[in-house]
Amino acid sequence: PVGGLLRTARATLRVPVRLAIDNDFFCKLGRCEALSMFLECMGVSASDSYVLDALPHQLRAPAEGKKAPRLRRAHEAHADGLYTLSQTFRKIDGTNLDPRNLDTFNAIPGIDPGEAILFAFAVENHDVVIATGDKRALRELATIPLANEALKNRIVCVESALRHLSEKHGVPQFREHGKTIGGCDNAIK
């Protein structure tokens, strides 16, 4: 659970925790207005948390006559609000990361380039906890020796976050949140 992760992360890291949030996690919790509750639960603010530099671009309205990016289409009804929210977060683009760490994660077929940036960022910044919605990447991450030790107790998945928030704020409230997320996540439906 997230509460246990927070206690473990703070005890293990002995410093304030920062979050690195992947696009799926951001959009799923953001579209049901649970992202701010999650940040509060973790004891961080948006200004102390990171999203991928590409996120706002993927949520921005397209120019006239252009096709909307995939992420915007997936969250169409919520995209403008998510775009605005994404502007309050710090950005990671991977340019300041050790290329060896990026190469390690990019070499794994089930880990996309954005996840590779987040994982490399967390390996290089021991106070960072990753919030992700990508279960395939997590399965692949388990095959990387570098990640097993470096990221131990430093990853939160969407389901764990929602479970903790529903325990903290009540199941009826999160049943409605789950319906909103269920529109884009079959596992949560």
Short mmCIF file of C-alpha atoms in Angstrom, two decimals:
data_model
loop_
_atom_site.label_atom_id
_atom_site.label_comp_id
_atom_site.label_asym_id
_atom_site.label_seq_id
_atom_site.Cartn_x
_atom_site.Cartn_y
_atom_site.Cartn_z
CA PRO A 1 0.00 0.00 0.00
CA VAL A 2 1.01 3.59 -0.59
CA GLY A 3 1.04 4.48 3.11
CA GLY A 4 3.47 1.63 3.74
CA LEU A 5 5.54 2.66 0.73
CA LEU A 6 5.75 6.22 2.00
CA ARG A 7 6.91 5.08 5.43
CA THR A 8 9.37 2.63 3.83
CA ALA A 9 10.64 5.20 1.32
CA ARG A 10 11.17 7.87 3.95
CA ALA A 11 12.83 5.42 6.36
CA THR A 12 15.02 3.95 3.62
CA LEU A 13 15.86 7.21 1.89
CA ARG A 14 16.02 9.40 5.03
CA VAL A 15 15.18 12.44 2.91
CA PRO A 16 11.97 14.01 1.62
CA VAL A 17 10.47 11.99 -1.20
CA ARG A 18 10.07 13.33 -4.74
CA LEU A 19 7.81 11.68 -7.30
CA ALA A 20 8.43 10.83 -10.95
CA ILE A 21 5.04 10.14 -12.53
CA ASP A 22 4.52 8.34 -15.81
CA ASN A 23 1.94 9.51 -18.34
CA ASP A 24 -0.57 6.71 -17.69
CA PHE A 25 -0.54 7.22 -13.91
CA PHE A 26 -0.82 10.99 -14.34
CA CYS A 27 -3.77 10.77 -16.71
CA LYS A 28 -5.66 8.03 -14.88
CA LEU A 29 -5.49 9.71 -11.49
CA GLY A 30 -5.73 13.19 -12.96
CA ARG A 31 -8.92 12.49 -14.89
CA CYS A 32 -10.73 11.44 -11.72
CA GLU A 33 -9.26 14.28 -9.64
CA ALA A 34 -7.38 11.83 -7.41
CA LEU A 35 -3.87 12.98 -8.36
CA SER A 36 -3.84 15.86 -5.88
CA MET A 37 -5.02 13.49 -3.13
CA PHE A 38 -2.22 11.09 -4.04
CA LEU A 39 0.39 13.86 -3.90
CA GLU A 40 -0.96 14.94 -0.51
CA CYS A 41 -0.82 11.34 0.72
CA MET A 42 2.81 11.10 -0.39
CA GLY A 43 3.60 14.43 1.28
CA VAL A 44 4.76 16.15 -1.92
CA SER A 45 3.54 18.95 -4.15
CA ALA A 46 3.35 19.19 -7.91
CA SER A 47 6.37 21.50 -7.86
CA ASP A 48 8.38 18.72 -6.18
CA SER A 49 7.16 16.08 -8.61
CA TYR A 50 8.20 15.26 -12.15
CA VAL A 51 6.45 14.23 -15.35
CA LEU A 52 7.96 13.50 -18.72
CA ASP A 53 8.71 16.60 -20.77
CA ALA A 54 6.59 15.18 -23.60
CA LEU A 55 3.40 14.91 -21.49
CA PRO A 56 2.06 18.45 -22.01
CA HIS A 57 2.76 18.17 -25.75
CA GLN A 58 0.81 14.91 -25.91
CA LEU A 59 -2.17 16.51 -24.15
CA ARG A 60 -2.19 19.84 -26.00
CA ALA A 61 -4.95 20.54 -28.50
CA PRO A 62 -3.71 19.95 -32.04
CA ALA A 63 -3.35 22.69 -34.62
CA GLU A 64 -6.31 23.03 -36.95
CA GLY A 65 -6.39 20.19 -39.46
CA LYS A 66 -3.87 18.09 -37.48
CA LYS A 67 -4.63 14.79 -35.77
CA ALA A 68 -4.63 14.88 -31.96
CA PRO A 69 -1.86 12.91 -30.21
CA ARG A 70 -2.82 9.41 -28.99
CA LEU A 71 -2.77 10.41 -25.32
CA ARG A 72 -5.11 13.35 -25.93
CA ARG A 73 -7.52 11.11 -27.88
CA ALA A 74 -7.51 8.53 -25.06
CA HIS A 75 -8.45 11.18 -22.49
CA GLU A 76 -10.35 13.56 -24.80
CA ALA A 77 -12.98 14.74 -22.32
CA HIS A 78 -10.30 15.47 -19.71
CA ALA A 79 -7.35 16.49 -21.90
CA ASP A 80 -7.57 20.27 -21.44
CA GLY A 81 -7.66 19.97 -17.65
CA LEU A 82 -4.85 17.41 -17.68
CA TYR A 83 -2.80 19.69 -19.92
CA THR A 84 -3.25 22.60 -17.50
CA LEU A 85 -2.40 20.38 -14.53
CA SER A 86 0.73 19.05 -16.27
CA GLN A 87 2.08 22.60 -16.50
CA THR A 88 2.43 22.73 -12.68
CA PHE A 89 4.88 19.81 -12.56
CA ARG A 90 8.63 19.77 -13.10
CA LYS A 91 9.75 18.10 -16.34
CA ILE A 92 12.25 15.34 -17.13
CA ASP A 93 13.56 14.90 -20.66
CA GLY A 94 16.49 12.56 -20.16
CA THR A 95 19.19 14.89 -21.49
CA ASN A 96 20.95 15.14 -18.12
CA LEU A 97 20.87 11.42 -17.36
CA ASP A 98 23.77 8.99 -17.60
CA PRO A 99 23.49 7.45 -21.09
CA ARG A 100 24.54 4.06 -19.70
CA ASN A 101 21.50 3.99 -17.42
CA LEU A 102 19.21 5.05 -20.26
CA ASP A 103 20.74 2.41 -22.54
CA THR A 104 20.20 -0.28 -19.89
CA PHE A 105 16.47 0.45 -19.70
CA ASN A 106 15.99 1.24 -23.40
CA ALA A 107 17.46 -2.17 -24.30
CA ILE A 108 14.51 -3.95 -22.67
CA PRO A 109 11.71 -4.49 -25.24
CA GLY A 110 8.83 -4.06 -22.75
CA ILE A 111 10.07 -0.71 -21.46
CA ASP A 112 9.15 2.30 -23.57
CA PRO A 113 11.47 5.33 -23.87
CA GLY A 114 9.45 7.39 -21.38
CA GLU A 115 9.59 4.66 -18.74
CA ALA A 116 13.32 4.28 -19.43
CA ILE A 117 13.80 7.97 -18.63
CA LEU A 118 11.82 7.67 -15.38
CA PHE A 119 13.68 4.54 -14.26
CA ALA A 120 17.10 6.03 -15.09
CA PHE A 121 16.11 9.25 -13.28
CA ALA A 122 15.14 7.27 -10.16
CA VAL A 123 18.33 5.18 -10.27
CA GLU A 124 20.35 8.41 -10.31
CA ASN A 125 18.21 10.21 -7.70
CA HIS A 126 17.77 8.08 -4.61
CA ASP A 127 15.01 10.26 -3.17
CA VAL A 128 12.69 9.63 -6.13
CA VAL A 129 9.69 7.28 -6.02
CA ILE A 130 8.17 6.26 -9.36
CA ALA A 131 4.40 6.29 -9.85
CA THR A 132 3.50 4.19 -12.89
CA GLY A 133 0.55 2.64 -14.63
CA ASP A 134 2.64 0.42 -16.91
CA LYS A 135 2.49 -3.16 -15.61
CA ARG A 136 4.35 -4.53 -18.62
CA ALA A 137 7.30 -2.26 -17.83
CA LEU A 138 7.23 -3.39 -14.20
CA ARG A 139 7.38 -7.06 -15.24
CA GLU A 140 10.35 -6.28 -17.48
CA LEU A 141 11.98 -4.17 -14.78
CA ALA A 142 12.20 -7.27 -12.59
CA THR A 143 14.64 -8.79 -15.12
CA ILE A 144 17.20 -5.98 -14.73
CA PRO A 145 19.69 -6.52 -11.87
CA LEU A 146 20.47 -2.78 -11.70
CA ALA A 147 16.80 -2.02 -11.05
CA ASN A 148 16.12 -4.76 -8.51
CA GLU A 149 18.27 -3.21 -5.82
CA ALA A 150 18.30 0.44 -6.90
CA LEU A 151 14.50 0.77 -7.13
CA LYS A 152 13.46 -1.54 -4.32
CA ASN A 153 10.49 -0.05 -2.40
CA ARG A 154 10.41 2.96 -4.72
CA ILE A 155 7.58 2.17 -7.14
CA VAL A 156 3.82 2.75 -6.78
CA CYS A 157 1.32 1.39 -9.31
CA VAL A 158 -2.10 2.91 -10.07
CA GLU A 159 -4.02 0.12 -8.33
CA SER A 160 -2.01 0.48 -5.09
CA ALA A 161 -2.52 4.23 -5.10
CA LEU A 162 -6.28 3.90 -5.64
CA ARG A 163 -6.57 1.19 -3.00
CA HIS A 164 -4.82 3.38 -0.45
CA LEU A 165 -6.88 6.44 -1.37
CA SER A 166 -10.14 4.47 -1.16
CA GLU A 167 -9.14 3.17 2.28
CA LYS A 168 -8.27 6.69 3.40
CA HIS A 169 -11.22 8.58 1.85
CA GLY A 170 -13.90 5.86 1.71
CA VAL A 171 -14.91 3.28 -0.84
CA PRO A 172 -18.13 5.01 -2.05
CA GLN A 173 -16.24 8.13 -3.13
CA PHE A 174 -13.67 6.06 -5.01
CA ARG A 175 -16.27 3.87 -6.64
CA GLU A 176 -17.19 6.99 -8.63
CA HIS A 177 -13.50 7.74 -9.26
CA GLY A 178 -13.02 4.17 -10.45
CA LYS A 179 -15.81 4.60 -13.00
CA THR A 180 -13.98 7.62 -14.43
CA ILE A 181 -10.70 5.71 -14.63
CA GLY A 182 -12.48 2.60 -15.90
CA GLY A 183 -13.13 4.46 -19.13
CA CYS A 184 -9.43 4.13 -19.95
CA ASP A 185 -8.26 1.14 -17.89
CA ASN A 186 -9.81 -2.32 -18.21
CA ALA A 187 -8.07 -3.68 -15.09
CA ILE A 188 -9.68 -1.00 -12.94
CA LYS A 189 -13.12 -1.34 -14.57
#
